[in-house]
Short mmCIF file of C-alpha atoms in Angstrom, two decimals:
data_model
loop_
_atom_site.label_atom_id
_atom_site.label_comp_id
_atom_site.label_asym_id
_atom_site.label_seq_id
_atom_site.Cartn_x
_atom_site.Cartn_y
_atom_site.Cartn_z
CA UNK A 1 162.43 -12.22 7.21
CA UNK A 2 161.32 -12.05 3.78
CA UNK A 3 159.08 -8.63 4.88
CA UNK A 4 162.48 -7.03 6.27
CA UNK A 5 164.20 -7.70 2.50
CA UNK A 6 161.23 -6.06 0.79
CA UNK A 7 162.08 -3.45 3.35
CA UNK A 8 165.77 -2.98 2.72
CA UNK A 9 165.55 -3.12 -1.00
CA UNK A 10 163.00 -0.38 -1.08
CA UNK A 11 165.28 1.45 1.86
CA UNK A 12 168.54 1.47 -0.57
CA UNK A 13 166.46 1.99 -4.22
CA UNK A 14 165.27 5.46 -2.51
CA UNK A 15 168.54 6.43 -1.30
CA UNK A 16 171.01 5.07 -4.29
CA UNK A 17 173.45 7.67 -4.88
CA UNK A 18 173.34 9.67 -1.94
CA UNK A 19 175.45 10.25 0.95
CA UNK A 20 174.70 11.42 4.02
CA UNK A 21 175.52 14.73 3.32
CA UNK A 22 173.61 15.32 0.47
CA UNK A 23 171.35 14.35 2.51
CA UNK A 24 171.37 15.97 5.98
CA UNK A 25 172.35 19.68 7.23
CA UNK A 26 173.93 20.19 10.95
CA UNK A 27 171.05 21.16 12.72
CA UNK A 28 168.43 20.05 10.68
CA UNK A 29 165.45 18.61 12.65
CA UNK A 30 164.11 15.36 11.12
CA UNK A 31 162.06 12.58 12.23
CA UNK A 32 163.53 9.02 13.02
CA UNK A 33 162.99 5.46 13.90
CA UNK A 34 164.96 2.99 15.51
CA UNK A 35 165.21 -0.08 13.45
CA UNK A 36 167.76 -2.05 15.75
CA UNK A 37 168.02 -2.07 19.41
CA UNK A 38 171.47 -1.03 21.49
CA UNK A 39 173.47 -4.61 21.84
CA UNK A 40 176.76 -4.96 23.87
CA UNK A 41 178.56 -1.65 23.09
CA UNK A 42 176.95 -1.07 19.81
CA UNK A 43 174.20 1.71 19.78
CA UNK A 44 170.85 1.75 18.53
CA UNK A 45 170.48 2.14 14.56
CA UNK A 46 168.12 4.93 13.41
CA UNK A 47 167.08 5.21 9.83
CA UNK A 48 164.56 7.99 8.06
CA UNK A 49 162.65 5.31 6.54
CA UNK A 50 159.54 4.80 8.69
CA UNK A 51 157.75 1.66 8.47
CA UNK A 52 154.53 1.06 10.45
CA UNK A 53 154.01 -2.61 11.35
CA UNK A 54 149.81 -4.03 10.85
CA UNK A 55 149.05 -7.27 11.07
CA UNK A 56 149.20 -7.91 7.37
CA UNK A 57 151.05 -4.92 5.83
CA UNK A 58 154.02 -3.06 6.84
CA UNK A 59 153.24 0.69 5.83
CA UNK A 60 156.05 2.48 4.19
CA UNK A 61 154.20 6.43 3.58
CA UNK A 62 157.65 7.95 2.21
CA UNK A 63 158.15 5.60 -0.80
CA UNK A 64 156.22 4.70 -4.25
CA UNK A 65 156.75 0.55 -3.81
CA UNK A 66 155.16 -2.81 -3.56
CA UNK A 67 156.45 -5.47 -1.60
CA UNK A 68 155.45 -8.61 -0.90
CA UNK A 69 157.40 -11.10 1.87
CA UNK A 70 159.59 -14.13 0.10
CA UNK A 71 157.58 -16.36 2.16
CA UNK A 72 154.93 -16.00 0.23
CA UNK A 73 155.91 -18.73 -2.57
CA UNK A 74 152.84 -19.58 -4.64
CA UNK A 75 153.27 -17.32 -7.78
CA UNK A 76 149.06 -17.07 -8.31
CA UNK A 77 148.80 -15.90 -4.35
CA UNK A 78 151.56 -13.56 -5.54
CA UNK A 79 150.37 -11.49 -8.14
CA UNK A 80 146.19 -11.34 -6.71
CA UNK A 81 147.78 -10.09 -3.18
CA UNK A 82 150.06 -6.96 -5.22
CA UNK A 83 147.37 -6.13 -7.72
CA UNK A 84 144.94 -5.96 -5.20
CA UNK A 85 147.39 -3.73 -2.76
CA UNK A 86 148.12 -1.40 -6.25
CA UNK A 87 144.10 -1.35 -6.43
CA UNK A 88 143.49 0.18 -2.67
CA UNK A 89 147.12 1.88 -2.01
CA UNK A 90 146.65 5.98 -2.50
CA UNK A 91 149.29 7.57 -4.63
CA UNK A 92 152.91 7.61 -3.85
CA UNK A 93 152.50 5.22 -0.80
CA UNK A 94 154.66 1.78 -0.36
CA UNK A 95 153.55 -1.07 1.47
CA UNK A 96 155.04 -4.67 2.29
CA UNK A 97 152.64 -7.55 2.11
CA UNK A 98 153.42 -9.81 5.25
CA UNK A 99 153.42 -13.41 5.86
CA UNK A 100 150.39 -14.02 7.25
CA UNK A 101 147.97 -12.10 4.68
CA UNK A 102 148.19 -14.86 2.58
CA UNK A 103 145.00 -16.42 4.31
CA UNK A 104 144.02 -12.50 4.34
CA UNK A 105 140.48 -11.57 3.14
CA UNK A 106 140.28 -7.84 1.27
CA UNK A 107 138.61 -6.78 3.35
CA UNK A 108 141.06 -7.54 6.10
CA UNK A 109 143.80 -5.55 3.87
CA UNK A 110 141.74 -2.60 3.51
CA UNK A 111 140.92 -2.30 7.19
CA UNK A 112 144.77 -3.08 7.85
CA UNK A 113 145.63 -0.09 5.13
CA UNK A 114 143.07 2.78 6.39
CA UNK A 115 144.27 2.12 10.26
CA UNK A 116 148.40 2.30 9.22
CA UNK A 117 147.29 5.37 7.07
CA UNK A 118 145.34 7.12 9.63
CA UNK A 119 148.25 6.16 13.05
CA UNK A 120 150.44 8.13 9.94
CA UNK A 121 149.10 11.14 9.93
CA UNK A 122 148.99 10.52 13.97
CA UNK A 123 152.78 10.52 13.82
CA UNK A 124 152.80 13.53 11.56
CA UNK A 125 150.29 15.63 13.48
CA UNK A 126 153.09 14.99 16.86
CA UNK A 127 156.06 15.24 14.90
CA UNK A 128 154.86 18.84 13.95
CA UNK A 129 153.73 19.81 17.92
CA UNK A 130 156.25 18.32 19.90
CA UNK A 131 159.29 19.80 20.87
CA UNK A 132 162.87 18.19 20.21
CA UNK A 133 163.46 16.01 20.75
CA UNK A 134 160.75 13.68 21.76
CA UNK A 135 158.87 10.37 21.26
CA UNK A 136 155.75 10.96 18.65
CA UNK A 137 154.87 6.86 18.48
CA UNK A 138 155.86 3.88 20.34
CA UNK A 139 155.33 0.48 18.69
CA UNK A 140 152.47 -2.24 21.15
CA UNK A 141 153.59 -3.75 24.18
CA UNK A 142 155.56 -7.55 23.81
CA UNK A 143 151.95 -8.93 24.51
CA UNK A 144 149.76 -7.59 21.63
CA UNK A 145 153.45 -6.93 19.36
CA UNK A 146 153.88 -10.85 20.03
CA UNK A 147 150.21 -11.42 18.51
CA UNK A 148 150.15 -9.44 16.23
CA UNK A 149 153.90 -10.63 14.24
CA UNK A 150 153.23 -14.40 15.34
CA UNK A 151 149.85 -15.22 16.18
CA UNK A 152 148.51 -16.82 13.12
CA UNK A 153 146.56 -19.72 11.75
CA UNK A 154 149.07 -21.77 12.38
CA UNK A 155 149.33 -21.45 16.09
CA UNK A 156 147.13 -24.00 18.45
CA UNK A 157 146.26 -22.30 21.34
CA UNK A 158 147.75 -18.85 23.19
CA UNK A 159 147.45 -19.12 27.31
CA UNK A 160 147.97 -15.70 29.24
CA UNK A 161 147.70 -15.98 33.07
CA UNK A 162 147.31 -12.38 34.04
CA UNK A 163 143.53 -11.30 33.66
CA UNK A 164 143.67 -7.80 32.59
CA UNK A 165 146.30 -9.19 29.49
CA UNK A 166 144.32 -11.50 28.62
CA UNK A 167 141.01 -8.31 28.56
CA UNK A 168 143.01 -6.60 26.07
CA UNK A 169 144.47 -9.31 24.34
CA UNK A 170 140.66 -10.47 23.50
CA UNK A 171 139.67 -6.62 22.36
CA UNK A 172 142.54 -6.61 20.29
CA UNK A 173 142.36 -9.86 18.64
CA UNK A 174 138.19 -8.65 18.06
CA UNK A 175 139.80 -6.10 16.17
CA UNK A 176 142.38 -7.18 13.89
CA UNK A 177 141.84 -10.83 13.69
CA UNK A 178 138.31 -12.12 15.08
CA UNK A 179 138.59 -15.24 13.99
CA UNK A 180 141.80 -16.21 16.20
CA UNK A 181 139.22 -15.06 19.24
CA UNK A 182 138.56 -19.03 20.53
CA UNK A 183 142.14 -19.77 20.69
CA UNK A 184 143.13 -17.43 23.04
CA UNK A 185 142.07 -18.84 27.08
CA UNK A 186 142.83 -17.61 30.36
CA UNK A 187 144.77 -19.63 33.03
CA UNK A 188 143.24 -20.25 36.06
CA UNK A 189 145.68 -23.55 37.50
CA UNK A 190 147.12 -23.79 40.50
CA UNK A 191 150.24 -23.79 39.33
CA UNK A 192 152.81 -20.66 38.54
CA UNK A 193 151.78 -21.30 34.09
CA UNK A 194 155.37 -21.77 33.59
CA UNK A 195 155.84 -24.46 36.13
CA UNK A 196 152.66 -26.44 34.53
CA UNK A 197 153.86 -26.11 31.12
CA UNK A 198 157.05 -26.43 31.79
CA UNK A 199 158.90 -23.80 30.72
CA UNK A 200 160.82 -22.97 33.85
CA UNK A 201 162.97 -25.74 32.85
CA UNK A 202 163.30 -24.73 29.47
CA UNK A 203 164.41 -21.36 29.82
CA UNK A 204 167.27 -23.07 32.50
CA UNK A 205 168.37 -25.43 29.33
CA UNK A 206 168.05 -22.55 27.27
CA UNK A 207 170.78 -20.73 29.36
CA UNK A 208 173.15 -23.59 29.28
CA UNK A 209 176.20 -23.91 26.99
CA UNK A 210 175.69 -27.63 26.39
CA UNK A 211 172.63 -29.14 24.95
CA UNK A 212 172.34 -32.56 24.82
CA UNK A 213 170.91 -34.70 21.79
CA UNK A 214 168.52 -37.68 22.11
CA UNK A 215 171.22 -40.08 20.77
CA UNK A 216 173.70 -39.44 23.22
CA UNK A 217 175.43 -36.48 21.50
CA UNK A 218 175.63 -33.21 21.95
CA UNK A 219 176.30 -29.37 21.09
CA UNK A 220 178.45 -26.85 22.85
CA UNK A 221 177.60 -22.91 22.25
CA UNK A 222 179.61 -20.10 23.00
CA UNK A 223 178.84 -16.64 22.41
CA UNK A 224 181.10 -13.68 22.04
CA UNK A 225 181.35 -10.43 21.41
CA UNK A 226 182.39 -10.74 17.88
CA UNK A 227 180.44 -14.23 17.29
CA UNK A 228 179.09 -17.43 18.22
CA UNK A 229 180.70 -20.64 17.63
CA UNK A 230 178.59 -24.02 17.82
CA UNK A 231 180.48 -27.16 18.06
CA UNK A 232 178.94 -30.83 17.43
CA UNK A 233 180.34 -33.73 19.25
CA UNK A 234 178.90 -37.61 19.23
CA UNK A 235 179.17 -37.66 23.24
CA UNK A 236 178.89 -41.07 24.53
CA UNK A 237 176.68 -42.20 21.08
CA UNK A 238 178.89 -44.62 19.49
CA UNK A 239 175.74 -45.77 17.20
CA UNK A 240 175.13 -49.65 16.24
CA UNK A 241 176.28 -49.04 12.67
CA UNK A 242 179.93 -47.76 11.52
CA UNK A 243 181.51 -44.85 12.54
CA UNK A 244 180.90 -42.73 9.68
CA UNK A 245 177.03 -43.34 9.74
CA UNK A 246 176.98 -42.35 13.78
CA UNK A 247 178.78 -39.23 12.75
CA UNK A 248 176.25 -38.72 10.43
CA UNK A 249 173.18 -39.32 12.06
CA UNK A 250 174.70 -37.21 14.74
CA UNK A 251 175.03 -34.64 12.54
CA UNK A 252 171.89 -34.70 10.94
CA UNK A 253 170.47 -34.41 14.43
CA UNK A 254 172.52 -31.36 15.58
CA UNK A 255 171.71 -29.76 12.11
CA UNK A 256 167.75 -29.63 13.28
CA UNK A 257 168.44 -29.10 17.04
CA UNK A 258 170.90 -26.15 15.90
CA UNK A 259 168.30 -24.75 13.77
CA UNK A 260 166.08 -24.62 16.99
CA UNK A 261 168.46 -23.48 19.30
CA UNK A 262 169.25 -20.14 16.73
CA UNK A 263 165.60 -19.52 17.28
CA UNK A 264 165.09 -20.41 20.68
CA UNK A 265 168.28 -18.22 22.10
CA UNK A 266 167.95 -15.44 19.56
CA UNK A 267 171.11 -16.08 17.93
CA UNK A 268 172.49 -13.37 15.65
CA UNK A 269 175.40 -11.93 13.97
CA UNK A 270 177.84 -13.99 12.71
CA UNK A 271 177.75 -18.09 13.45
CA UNK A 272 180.31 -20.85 13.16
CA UNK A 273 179.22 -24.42 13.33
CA UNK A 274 181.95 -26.62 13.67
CA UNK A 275 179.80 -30.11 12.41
CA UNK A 276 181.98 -33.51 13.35
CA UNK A 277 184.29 -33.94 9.81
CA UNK A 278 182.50 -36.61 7.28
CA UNK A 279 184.90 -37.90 4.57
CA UNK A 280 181.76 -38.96 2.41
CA UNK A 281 181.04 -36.40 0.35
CA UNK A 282 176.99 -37.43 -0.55
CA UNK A 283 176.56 -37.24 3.35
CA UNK A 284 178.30 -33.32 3.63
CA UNK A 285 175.70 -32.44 0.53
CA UNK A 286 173.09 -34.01 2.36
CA UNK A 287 174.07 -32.25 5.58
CA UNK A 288 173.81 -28.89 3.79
CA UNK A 289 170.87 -29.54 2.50
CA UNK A 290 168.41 -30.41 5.60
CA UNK A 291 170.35 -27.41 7.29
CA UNK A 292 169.17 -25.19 4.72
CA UNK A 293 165.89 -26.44 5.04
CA UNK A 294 165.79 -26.67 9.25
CA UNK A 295 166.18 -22.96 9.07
CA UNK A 296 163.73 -21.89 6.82
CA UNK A 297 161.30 -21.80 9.55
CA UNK A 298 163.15 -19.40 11.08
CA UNK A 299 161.69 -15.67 11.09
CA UNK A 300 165.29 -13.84 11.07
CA UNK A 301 167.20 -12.60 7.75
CA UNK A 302 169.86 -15.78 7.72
CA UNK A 303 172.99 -16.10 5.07
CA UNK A 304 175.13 -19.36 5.09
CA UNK A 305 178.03 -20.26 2.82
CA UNK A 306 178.66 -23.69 1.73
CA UNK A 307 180.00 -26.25 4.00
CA UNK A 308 183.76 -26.35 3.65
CA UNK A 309 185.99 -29.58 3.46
CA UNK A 310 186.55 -28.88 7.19
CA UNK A 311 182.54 -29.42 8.20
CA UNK A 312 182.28 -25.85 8.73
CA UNK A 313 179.23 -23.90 8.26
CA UNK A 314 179.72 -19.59 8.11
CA UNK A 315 176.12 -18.20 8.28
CA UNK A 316 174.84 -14.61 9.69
CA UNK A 317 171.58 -14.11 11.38
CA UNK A 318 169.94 -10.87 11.65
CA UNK A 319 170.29 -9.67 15.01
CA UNK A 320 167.52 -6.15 15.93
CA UNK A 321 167.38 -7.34 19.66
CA UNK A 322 168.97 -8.82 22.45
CA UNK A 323 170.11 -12.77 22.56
CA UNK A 324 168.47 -14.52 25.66
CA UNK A 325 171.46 -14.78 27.18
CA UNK A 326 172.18 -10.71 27.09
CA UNK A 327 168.52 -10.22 28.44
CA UNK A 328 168.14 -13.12 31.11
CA UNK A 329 172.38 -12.73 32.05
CA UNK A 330 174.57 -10.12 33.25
CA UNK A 331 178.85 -10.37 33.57
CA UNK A 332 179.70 -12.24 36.35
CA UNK A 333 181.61 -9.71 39.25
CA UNK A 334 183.13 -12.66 40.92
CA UNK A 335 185.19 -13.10 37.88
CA UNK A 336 185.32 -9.81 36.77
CA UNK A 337 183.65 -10.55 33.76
CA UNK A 338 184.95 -13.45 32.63
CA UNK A 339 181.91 -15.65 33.21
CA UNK A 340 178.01 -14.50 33.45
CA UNK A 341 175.49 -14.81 35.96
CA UNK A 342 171.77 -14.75 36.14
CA UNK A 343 170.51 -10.97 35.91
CA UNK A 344 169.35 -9.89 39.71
CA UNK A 345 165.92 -9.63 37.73
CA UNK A 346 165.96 -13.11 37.16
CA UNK A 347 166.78 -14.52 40.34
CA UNK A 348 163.91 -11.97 41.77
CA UNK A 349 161.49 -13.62 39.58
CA UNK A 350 162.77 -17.00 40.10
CA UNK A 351 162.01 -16.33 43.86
CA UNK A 352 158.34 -15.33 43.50
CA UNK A 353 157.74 -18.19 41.26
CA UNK A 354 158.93 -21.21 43.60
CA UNK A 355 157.14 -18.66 46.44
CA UNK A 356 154.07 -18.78 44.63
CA UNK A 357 154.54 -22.25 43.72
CA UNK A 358 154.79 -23.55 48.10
CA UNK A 359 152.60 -21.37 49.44
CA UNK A 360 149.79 -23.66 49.75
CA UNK A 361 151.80 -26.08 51.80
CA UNK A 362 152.66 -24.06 54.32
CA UNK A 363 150.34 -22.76 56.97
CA UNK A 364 152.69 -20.09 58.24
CA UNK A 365 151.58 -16.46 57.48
CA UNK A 366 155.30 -15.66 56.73
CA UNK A 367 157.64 -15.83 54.63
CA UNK A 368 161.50 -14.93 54.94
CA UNK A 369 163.85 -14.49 51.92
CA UNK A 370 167.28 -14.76 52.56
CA UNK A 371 169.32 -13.34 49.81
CA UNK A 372 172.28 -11.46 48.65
CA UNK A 373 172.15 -7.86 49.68
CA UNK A 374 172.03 -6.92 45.70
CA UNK A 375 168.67 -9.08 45.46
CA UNK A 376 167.29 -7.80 48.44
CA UNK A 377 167.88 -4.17 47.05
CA UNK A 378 166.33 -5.03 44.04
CA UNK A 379 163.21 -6.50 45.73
CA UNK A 380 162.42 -4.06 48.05
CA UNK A 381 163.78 -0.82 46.01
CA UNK A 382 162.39 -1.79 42.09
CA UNK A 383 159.53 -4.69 42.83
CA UNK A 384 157.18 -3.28 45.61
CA UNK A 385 154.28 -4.15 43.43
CA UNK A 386 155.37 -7.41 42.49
CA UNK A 387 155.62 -8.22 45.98
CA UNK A 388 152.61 -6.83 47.08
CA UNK A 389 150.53 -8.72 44.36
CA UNK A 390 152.60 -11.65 45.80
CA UNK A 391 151.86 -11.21 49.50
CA UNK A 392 147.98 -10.41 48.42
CA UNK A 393 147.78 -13.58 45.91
CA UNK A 394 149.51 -16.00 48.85
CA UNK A 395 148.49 -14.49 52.12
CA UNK A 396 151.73 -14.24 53.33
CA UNK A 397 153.68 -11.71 54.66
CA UNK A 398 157.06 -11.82 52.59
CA UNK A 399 160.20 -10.55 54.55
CA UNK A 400 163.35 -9.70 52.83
CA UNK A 401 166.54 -10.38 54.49
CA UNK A 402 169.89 -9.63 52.98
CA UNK A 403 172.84 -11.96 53.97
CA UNK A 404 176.13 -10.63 52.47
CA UNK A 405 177.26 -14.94 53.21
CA UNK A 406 175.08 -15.78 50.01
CA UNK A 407 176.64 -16.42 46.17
CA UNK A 408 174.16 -13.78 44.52
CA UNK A 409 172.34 -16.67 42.96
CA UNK A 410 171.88 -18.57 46.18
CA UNK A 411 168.95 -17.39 48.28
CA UNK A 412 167.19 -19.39 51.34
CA UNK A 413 162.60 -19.33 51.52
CA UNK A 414 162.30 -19.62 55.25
CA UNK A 415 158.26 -20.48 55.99
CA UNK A 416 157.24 -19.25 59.62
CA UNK A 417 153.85 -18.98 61.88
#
C-alpha cells in the first residue's frame, strides 16, 4: 500500500548507516512490534519502529516525518492534507496520512491524532510496568481492524449476523466514523448469511487450483513454498475471430480475473504468470498495460517487471499474513504432504453451517455427526461453545460420533426423533 511505502522510507531514513550492532547490546531490553506474521517456516518479523494504525493516520511517535499514502493522487488534496498534519502534529512526531482521509474533515484528523497520541503514552506507561517479556498493546479484533482499514465511502453496505458484533461494531463506527452508521445492518434471515449471499461457494472456488473464465478459458494456480506460478490457457474457447485475437481476448480476461484472484486468495511473495504467447507486439503492450492497471486496486505493495518475449509476467506482492489457502488448508497426511486438505477447523464449521442450514426440515430433536475421529476430537475437545450455541439456536441435540471408515473430509448428518 502506498501508507506501508511512506512507512518503509521513513523506517530506513532513521536507520541509514547503522547496523544492528551499533544499534543493540546483548541483553538490552527494548520494546517491539511485529510487522509480519509467521508464514510456512519463516518467523514473525519484529522491527523497533512502532506504528499505531487510526482510521486516517498511521502514528509513527519515534520519528520527525510526514507521510502521505501514493494513493492519494490529486496534487491540491496533497499539499492541504500535509500542511494541515504539520499544523496539529506536536514536535518530533511522524505520521502517515492514509487512504481514506482524503474525504477526511479536520476535525476528523485531529480527533484521529489526540486518540493515537494518547493509546501512545498507553503503550509507554505498560512498557515501563510490565515485566519481560510481555504484551503492552494488541492491535482490534478482524471485525472492527476490518472496518476500520476498509470500511470507507466507497463500500455499499456491511452485514454482520452475530448481534453482539454488530453492538460494537455500531459504537465503534459512532466513534470514528458516524457517518458510515446507516450502512452497517444486522442479519436476521433464515439462512446461515453465507449460504444467502453466497459465499459458501465462493470460498470452495476460492480453494480450487483452476478457475474458469466466462469465455471458456481458464487459469491454473499453484502455490509453493518458494512461489506461485499462474498459468493461462484458452480451454475449450476457440473464439469466432482468428486465433491470435482469441488468445488475446483470453488474455485480456485472465489479466483482470488474475488481478482478482491475487486479492481474493491473498497472494504474496513472488508470482509468475505464464500468459498464452502473442506474436503481435501492440497486443503484449496492451496486455501490460490493463494488467498494470487491474492491480492498482489492489491494497498490497506489488512490483512487476515487463512482460518478456515469452508472455511472462515476474511481479512480487507483499505478503504480512497468511494466503487463504495456508489459513483455510493444512498438508494432506494421506500423502504425506504432498497434497493439502481442508483444515479440521474448516470441515467443523462446514458441519454447523449445512446443520444450521436443515434444521428446520427436520422434526427430529437429534442430530448425529458421523465423522473422522480427528473432527470429532476437534468438536467436542476445542468447540463446546460453538456447539452449544448450535444445539440452543436449532433445538437439537447434536451427537458426535467418530468413525475411523471416514476420509477426514467426509462426514455423514444423521436426523433422528
Amino acid at each position: 500500500d502506498g501508507e506501508e511505502r511512506e512507512i518503509n522510507h521513513a523506517d530506513r531514513r532513521r536507520l541509514h548507516g547503522f547496523t544492528i550492532e551499533d544499534l543493540l547490546d546483548e541483553g538490552q531490553e527494548i520494546l517491539v512490534q511485529i510487522n509480519k506474521d509467521p508464514i510456512g517456516t519463516k518467523g514473525a518479523r519484529l522491527t523497533c519502529q512502532i506504528t499505531l494504525p487510526g482510521r486516517n493516520l498511521v502514528f509513527i511517535p519515534q520519528t520527525d516525518h510526514i507521510g502521505i499514502s501514493r494513493k492519494i493522487e490529486d496534487e491540491e488534496t496533497r499539499d492541504t492534507l500535509r500542511s494541515l498534519i504539520e499544523e496539529l502534529r506536536p514536535q518530533d512526531t511522524g505520521f502517515i496520512i492514509r487512504t481514506v482521509a482524503e474525504h477526511a474533515s479536520r476535525e476528523d484528523l485531529e480527533a484521529d491524532m489526540e486518540f493515537l497520541m494518547l493509546l501512545w503514552d498507553e503503550v509507554k506507561d505498560r512498557s515501563a510496568s510490565s515485566p519481560i517479556p510481555a504484551l503492552v498493546y494488541e492491535d482490534l479484533d478482524i471485525t472492527l481492524r476490518s472496518v476500520r482499514d476498509l470500511f470507507s465511502h466507497d463500500v455499499d453496505y456491511l452485514i454482520i449476523d452475530d448481534e453482539n458484533a454488530y453492538d460494537k461494531l455500531v459504537r465503534f463506527v459512532n466513534t470514528f466514523a458516524p457517518q458510515l452508521k446507516s450502512k452497517i445492518s444486522l442479519y436476521r434471515g433464515d439462512l446461515p448469511l453465507f449460504e444467502a449471499y453466497g459465499i459458501d461457494v465462493e470460498i470452495s472456488k476460492a480453494l480450487d487450483k483452476k478457475v474458469w473464465l466466462r469465455s471458456g478459458g481458464y487459469i491454473i494456480i499453484e502455490n509453493t513454498e518458494a512461489l506461485t506460478v499462474i498459468d493461462v490457457n484458452t480451454g475449450r474457447f476457440v473464439g469466432k475471430d482468428d486465433l491470435n485475437a482469441t488468445i488475446f481476448k483470453t488474455n485480456i480476461e485472465a489479466a483482470k480475473e488474475i488481478a482478482y484472484q491475487l486479492r481474493l486468495r491473498n497472494i504474496g511473495g513472488i508470482i509468475i504468470i505464464d500468459f498464452i504467447d502473442m506474436e503481435d507486439e501492440q497486443h503484449r503492450e496492451n496486455l501490460f498495460d490493463i494488467f498494470k492497471e487491474a492491480v492498482k486496486k489492489d491494497k498490497s505493495r506489488i512490483n512487476i517487471l515487463k512482460l518478456s518475449e515469452f508472455g511472462l509476467v515476474q511481479m512480487t506482492r507483499k505478503r504480512s499474513s497468511e494466503n487463504l489457502n495456508q489459513m483455510m488448508c493444512e498438508p494432506c497426511h494421506y500423502c504425506t504432504g504432498e497434497g493439502v486438505l481442508k483444515s479440521r477447523r474448516t470441515i467443523c464449521y462446514e458441519i454447523f453451517r449445512k446443520i444450521s442450514r436443515n434444521s428446520g426440515r427436520s422434526n427430529g430433536s437429534t442430530v448425529t455427526v458421523r465423522v473422522h475421529p480427528r473432527i470429532a476430537d476437534m468438536i467436542i475437545k476445542e468447540e463446546e461453545a460453538t456447539t452449544g450455541r448450535l444445539e440452543q439456536d436449532t433445538g437439537k441435540r447434536l451427537i458426535i460420533a467418530p468413525a475411523k471408515e471416514l476420509h477426514i473430509e467426509k462426514y455423514e448428518i444423521i436426523w433422528q426423533h
